[in-house]
Short mmCIF file of N, CA and C in Angstrom, two decimals:
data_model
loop_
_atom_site.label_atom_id
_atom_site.label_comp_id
_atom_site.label_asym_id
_atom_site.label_seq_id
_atom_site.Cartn_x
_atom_site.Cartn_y
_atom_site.Cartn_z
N UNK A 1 -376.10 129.24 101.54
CA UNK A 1 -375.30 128.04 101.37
C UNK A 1 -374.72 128.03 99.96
N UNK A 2 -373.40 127.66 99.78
CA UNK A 2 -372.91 127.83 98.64
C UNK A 2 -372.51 126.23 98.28
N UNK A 3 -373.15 126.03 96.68
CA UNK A 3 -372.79 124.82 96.32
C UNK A 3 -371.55 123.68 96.47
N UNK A 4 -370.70 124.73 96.36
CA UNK A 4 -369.29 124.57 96.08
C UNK A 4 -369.16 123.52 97.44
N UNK A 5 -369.68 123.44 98.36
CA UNK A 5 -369.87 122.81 99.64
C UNK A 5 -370.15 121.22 99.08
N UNK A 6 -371.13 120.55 98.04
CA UNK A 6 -371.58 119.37 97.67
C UNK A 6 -370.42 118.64 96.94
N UNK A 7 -370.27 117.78 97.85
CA UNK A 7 -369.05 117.06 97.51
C UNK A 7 -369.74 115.20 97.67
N UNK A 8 -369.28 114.13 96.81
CA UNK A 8 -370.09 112.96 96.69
C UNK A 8 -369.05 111.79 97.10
N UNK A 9 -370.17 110.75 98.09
CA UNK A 9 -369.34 109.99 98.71
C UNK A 9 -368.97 108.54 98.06
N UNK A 10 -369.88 108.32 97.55
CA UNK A 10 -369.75 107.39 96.21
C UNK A 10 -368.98 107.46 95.28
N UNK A 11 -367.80 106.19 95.51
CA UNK A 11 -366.86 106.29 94.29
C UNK A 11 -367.17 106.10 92.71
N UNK A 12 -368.45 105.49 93.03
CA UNK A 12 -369.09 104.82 91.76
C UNK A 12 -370.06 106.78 91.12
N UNK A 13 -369.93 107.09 92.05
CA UNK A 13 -371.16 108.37 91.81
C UNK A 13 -369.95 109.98 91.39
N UNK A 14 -368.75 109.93 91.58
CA UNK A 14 -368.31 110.70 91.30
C UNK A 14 -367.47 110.35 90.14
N UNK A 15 -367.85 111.64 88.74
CA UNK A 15 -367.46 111.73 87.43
C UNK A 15 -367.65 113.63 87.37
N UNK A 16 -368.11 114.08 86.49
CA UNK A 16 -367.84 115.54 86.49
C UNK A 16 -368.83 116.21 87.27
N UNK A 17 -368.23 117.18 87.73
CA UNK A 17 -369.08 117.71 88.55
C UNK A 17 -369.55 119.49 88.17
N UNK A 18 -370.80 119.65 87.98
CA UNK A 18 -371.45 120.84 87.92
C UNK A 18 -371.58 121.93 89.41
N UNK A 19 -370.91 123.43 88.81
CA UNK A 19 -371.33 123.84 90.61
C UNK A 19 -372.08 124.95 90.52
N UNK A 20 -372.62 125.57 90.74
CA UNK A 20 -373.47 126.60 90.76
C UNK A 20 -374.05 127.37 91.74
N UNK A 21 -373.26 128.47 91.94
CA UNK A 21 -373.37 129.96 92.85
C UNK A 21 -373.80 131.17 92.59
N UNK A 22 -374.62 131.35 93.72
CA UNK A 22 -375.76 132.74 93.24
C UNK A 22 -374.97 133.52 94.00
N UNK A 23 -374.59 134.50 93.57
CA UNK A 23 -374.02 135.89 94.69
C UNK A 23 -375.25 137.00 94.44
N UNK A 24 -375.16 137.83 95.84
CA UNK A 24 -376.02 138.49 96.04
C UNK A 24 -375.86 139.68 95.37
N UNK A 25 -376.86 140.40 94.93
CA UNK A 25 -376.43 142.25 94.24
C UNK A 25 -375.13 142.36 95.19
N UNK A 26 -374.92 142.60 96.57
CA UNK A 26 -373.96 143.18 97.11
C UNK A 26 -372.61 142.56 96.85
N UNK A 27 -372.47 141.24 97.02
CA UNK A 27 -371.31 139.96 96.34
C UNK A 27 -370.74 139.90 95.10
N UNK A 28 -371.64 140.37 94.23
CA UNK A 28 -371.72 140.38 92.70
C UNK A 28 -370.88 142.06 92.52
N UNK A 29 -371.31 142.95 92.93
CA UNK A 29 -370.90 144.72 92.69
C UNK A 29 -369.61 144.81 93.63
N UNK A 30 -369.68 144.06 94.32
CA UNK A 30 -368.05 143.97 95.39
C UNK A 30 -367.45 143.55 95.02
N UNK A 31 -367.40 142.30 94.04
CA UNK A 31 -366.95 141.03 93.54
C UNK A 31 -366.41 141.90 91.46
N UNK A 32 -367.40 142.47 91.54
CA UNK A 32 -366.59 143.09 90.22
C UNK A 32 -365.58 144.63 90.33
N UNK A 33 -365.79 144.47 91.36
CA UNK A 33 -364.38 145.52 92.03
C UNK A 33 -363.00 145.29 91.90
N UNK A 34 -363.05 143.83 91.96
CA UNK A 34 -361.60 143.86 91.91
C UNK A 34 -361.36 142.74 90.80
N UNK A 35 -362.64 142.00 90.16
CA UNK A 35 -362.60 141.07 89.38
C UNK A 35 -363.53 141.57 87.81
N UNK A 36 -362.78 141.57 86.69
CA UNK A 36 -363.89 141.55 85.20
C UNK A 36 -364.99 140.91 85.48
N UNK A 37 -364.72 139.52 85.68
CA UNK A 37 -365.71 138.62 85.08
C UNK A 37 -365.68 137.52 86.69
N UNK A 38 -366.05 137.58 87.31
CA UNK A 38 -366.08 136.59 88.74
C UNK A 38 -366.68 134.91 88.36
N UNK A 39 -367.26 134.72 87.42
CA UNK A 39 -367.75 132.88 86.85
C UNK A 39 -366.10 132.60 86.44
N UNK A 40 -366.05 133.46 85.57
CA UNK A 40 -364.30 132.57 84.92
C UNK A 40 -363.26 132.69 86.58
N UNK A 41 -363.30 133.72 87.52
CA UNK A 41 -362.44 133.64 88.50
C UNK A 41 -362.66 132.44 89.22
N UNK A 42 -364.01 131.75 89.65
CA UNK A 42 -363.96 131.14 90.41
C UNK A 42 -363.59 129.54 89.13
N UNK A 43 -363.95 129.93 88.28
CA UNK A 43 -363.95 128.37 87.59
C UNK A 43 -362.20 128.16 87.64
N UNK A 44 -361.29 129.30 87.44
CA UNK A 44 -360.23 129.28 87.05
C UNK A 44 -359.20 128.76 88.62
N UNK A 45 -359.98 129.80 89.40
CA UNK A 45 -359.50 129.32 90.91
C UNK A 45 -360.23 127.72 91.65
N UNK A 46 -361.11 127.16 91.20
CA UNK A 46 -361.70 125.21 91.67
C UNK A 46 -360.66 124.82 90.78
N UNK A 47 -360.57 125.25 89.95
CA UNK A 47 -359.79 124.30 88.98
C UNK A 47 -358.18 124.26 88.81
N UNK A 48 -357.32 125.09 89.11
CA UNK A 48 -356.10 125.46 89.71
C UNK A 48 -356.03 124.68 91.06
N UNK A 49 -357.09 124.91 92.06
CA UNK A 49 -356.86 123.87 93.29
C UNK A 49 -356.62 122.51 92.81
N UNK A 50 -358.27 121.98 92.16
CA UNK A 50 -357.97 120.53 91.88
C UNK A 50 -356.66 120.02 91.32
N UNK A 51 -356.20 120.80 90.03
CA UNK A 51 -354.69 120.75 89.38
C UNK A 51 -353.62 120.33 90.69
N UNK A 52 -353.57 121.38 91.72
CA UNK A 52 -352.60 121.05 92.83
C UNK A 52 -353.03 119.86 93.32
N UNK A 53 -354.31 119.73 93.67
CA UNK A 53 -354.63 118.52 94.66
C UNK A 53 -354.21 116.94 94.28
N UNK A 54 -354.82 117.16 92.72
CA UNK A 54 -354.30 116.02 91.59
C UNK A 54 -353.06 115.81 91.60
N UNK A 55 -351.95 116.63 91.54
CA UNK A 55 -350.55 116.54 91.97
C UNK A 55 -350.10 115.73 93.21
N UNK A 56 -350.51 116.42 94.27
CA UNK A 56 -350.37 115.73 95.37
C UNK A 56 -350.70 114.24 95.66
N UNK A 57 -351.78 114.29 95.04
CA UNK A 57 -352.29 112.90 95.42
C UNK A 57 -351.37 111.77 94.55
N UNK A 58 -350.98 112.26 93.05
CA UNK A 58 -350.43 111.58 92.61
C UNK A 58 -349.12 111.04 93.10
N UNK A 59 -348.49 112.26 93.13
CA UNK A 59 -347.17 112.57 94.09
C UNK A 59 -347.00 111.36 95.00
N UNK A 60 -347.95 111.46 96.29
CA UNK A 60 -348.15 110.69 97.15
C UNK A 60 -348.43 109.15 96.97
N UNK A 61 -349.53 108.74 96.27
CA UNK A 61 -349.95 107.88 95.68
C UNK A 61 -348.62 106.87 95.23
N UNK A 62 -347.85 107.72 94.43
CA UNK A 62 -346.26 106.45 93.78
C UNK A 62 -346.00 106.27 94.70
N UNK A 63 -345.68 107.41 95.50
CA UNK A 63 -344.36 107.10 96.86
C UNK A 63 -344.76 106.32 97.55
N UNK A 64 -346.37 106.01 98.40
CA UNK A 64 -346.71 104.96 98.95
C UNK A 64 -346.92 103.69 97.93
N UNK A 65 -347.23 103.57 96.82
CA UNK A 65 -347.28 102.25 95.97
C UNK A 65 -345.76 101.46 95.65
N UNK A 66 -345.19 102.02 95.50
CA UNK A 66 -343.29 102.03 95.38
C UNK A 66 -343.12 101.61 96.91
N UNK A 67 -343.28 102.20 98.15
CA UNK A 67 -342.88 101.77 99.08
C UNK A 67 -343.61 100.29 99.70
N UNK A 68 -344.67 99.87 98.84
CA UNK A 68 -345.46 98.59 98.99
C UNK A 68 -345.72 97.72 98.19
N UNK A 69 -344.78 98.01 96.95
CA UNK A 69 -345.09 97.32 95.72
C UNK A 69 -346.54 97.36 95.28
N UNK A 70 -347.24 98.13 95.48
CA UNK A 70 -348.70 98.06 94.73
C UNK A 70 -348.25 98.67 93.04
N UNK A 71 -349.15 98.14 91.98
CA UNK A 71 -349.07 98.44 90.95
C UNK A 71 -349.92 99.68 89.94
N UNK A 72 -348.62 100.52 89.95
CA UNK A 72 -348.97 102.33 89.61
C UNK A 72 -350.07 102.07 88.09
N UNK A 73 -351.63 102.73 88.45
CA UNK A 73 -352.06 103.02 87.23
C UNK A 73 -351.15 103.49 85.83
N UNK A 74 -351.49 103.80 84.94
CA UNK A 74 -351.18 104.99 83.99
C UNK A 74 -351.40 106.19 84.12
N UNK A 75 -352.68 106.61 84.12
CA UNK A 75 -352.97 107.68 84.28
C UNK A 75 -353.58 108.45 85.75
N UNK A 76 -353.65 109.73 85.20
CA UNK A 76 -353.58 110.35 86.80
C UNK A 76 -355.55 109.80 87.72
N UNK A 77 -356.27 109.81 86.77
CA UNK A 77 -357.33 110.04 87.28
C UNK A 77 -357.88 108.16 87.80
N UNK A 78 -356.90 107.27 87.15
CA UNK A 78 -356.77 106.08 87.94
C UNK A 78 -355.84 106.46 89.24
N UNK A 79 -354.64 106.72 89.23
CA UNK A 79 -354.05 106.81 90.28
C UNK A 79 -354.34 107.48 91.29
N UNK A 80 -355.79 108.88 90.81
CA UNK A 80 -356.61 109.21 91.78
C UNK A 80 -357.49 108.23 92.99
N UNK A 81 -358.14 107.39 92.29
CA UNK A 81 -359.26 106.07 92.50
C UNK A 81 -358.32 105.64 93.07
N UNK A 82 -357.26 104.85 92.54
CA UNK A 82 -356.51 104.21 93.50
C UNK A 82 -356.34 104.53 94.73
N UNK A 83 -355.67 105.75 94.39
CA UNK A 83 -355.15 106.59 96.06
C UNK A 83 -356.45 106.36 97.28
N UNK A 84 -357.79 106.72 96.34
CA UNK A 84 -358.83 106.69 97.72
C UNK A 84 -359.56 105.52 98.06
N UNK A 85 -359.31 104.18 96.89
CA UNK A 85 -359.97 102.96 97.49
C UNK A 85 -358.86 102.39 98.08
N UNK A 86 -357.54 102.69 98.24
CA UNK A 86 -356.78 102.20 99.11
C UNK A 86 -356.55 103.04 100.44
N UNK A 87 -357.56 104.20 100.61
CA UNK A 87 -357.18 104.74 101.99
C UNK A 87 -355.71 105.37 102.14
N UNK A 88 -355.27 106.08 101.03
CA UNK A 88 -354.26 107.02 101.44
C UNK A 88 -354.34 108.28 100.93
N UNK A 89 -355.72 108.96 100.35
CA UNK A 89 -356.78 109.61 100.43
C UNK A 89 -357.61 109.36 100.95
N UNK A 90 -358.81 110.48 101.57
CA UNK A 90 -360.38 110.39 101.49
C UNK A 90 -361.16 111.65 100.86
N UNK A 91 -362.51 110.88 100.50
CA UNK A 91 -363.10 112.18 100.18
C UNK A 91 -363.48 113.09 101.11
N UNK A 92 -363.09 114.16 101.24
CA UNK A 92 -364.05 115.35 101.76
C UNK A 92 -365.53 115.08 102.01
N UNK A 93 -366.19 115.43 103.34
CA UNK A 93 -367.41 115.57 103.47
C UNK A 93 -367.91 116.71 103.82
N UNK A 94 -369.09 117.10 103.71
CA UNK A 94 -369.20 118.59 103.73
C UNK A 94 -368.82 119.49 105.81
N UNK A 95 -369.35 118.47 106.32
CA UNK A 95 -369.19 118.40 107.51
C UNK A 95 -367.66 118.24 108.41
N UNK A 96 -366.75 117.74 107.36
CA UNK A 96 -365.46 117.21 108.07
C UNK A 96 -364.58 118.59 107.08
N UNK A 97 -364.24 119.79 108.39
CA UNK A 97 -363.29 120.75 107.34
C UNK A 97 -361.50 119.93 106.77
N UNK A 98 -361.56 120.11 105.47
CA UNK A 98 -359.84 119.96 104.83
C UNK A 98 -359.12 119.80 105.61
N UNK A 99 -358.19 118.95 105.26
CA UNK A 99 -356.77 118.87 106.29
C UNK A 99 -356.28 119.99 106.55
N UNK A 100 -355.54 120.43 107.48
CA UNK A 100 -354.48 121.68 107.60
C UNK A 100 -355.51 122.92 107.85
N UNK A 101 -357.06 122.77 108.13
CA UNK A 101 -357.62 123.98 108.28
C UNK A 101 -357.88 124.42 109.42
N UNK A 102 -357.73 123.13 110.36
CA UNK A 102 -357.98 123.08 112.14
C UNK A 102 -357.00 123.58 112.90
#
């Protein structure tokens, strides 16, 4: 089971998040085949997603607040919160796969 899976349902409970993955001798010697250093790949690749995801949501977030007059945070990581205590986000559960993966 790979951490990267623990995702928190509590809006009050999510702030930074720590992840931590063991690869196996075989994962690790396969994994430096085509990669130097595989900790900076994956930190560089969660974190490039979130960057996009943060976009989107923001993206999304005006266009529905503008189309309802709701009033746009400042910053992105309010207009995050916003987006999901108003239900035009949700969080991920480990059990329910990403949009667009079905």
């Amino acid at each position: 089971m790979s951490l990267i899976s623990i995702i928190l349902y509590n809006m009050e409970e999510v702030s930074a998040l720590e992840i931590h993955i063991t690869l196996s001798e075989e994962e690790h010697l396969a994994a430096r085949t085509v990669m130097a250093d595989p900790q900076e790949w994956v930190e560089n690749a969660i974190r490039n997603r979130a960057n996009i995801a943060a976009n989107d949501v923001v993206q999304k977030y005006v266009s529905v607040a503008i189309e309802n007059n709701w009033t746009i945070p400042n910053t992105r990581i309010e207009i995050i919160k916003a987006a999901i205590s108003k239900g035009v986000f949700r969080i991920e559960k480990p059990d329910t796969p990403p949009e667009g993966l079905l």
